[in-house]
């Protein structure tokens, strides 16, 4: 049985992808990693990750294009801010029997792939505290008002940046049917923060997969993972610890943040980005200074004409 990671990336997120793969390969040199191109501009990231980390590109690119186009068209061409996020749904049909999908704005701190051992007893895994923050960025209160889900169901909400499952658990027809259900009721979803795919995949999993498990509910608890959390501390070994459970983090996710100097845990991300290579004296990731007022006014005038 094959087991590995899927990632989505294009050339714009090359540095994030390098940081992620550096962190994975530090403790896990052999687990397969398969790139699902985010768009047509992926040649540099594909070549770089293949040479340095043995990453393979998803073989059937025509299938990815067809699948994502059809999923997008169910809602309409202009409905989603980032429709290419749906390309990750190719995970269900790739070569890996058991897989974890992982966003590139993540670094891992150990063999995170071992989380897939829970797939012996479950069909879908997540590993985050998204549910603790309520339904924002996923659903609207209408899902409770219309009894689409119960309060108990909504405790199964998860972040779309890291999840795991099994090949073939969902079919193409399952995907299309779920998307049609969602398109018929856009009032059920919270797309306000441009989370194109997260509300849809939550709906699909909560409706279609009964045997699901959030790793944070394991015996003894589990650490958080969001870079926006304020309570993490470093121990004397330099590990990032969640004092709520007194356990080291297994991964850190910069969801909702631009990764640049000044962002939370910048030094951690920078460490993994330049692992095994020389760090430049001046960071190329410094945020651009804001445009002067006259330039912003001129830009607005141009848009009017």
Short mmCIF file of C-alpha atoms in Angstrom, two decimals, residues 79-86 137-138 160 190-202:
data_model
loop_
_atom_site.label_atom_id
_atom_site.label_comp_id
_atom_site.label_asym_id
_atom_site.label_seq_id
_atom_site.Cartn_x
_atom_site.Cartn_y
_atom_site.Cartn_z
CA UNK A 79 -18.20 32.88 -8.06
CA UNK A 80 -14.95 31.96 -6.29
CA UNK A 81 -11.99 34.22 -5.55
CA UNK A 82 -9.51 31.35 -5.97
CA UNK A 83 -11.16 28.55 -7.95
CA UNK A 84 -7.85 26.80 -8.61
CA UNK A 85 -7.92 25.63 -5.02
CA UNK A 86 -10.29 22.93 -6.22
CA UNK A 137 -14.87 30.94 7.42
CA UNK A 138 -16.82 27.73 6.84
CA UNK A 160 -8.43 22.74 4.70
CA UNK A 190 -19.07 31.80 4.70
CA UNK A 191 -16.85 32.83 1.80
CA UNK A 192 -16.13 36.28 3.27
CA UNK A 193 -12.41 35.59 3.78
CA UNK A 194 -11.99 34.10 0.28
CA UNK A 195 -11.77 30.55 1.60
CA UNK A 196 -12.93 29.05 -1.68
CA UNK A 197 -12.52 25.35 -1.01
CA UNK A 198 -12.62 25.05 2.78
CA UNK A 199 -16.41 25.48 3.16
CA UNK A 200 -17.12 23.06 0.31
CA UNK A 201 -14.85 20.26 1.47
CA UNK A 202 -16.18 20.59 5.02
#
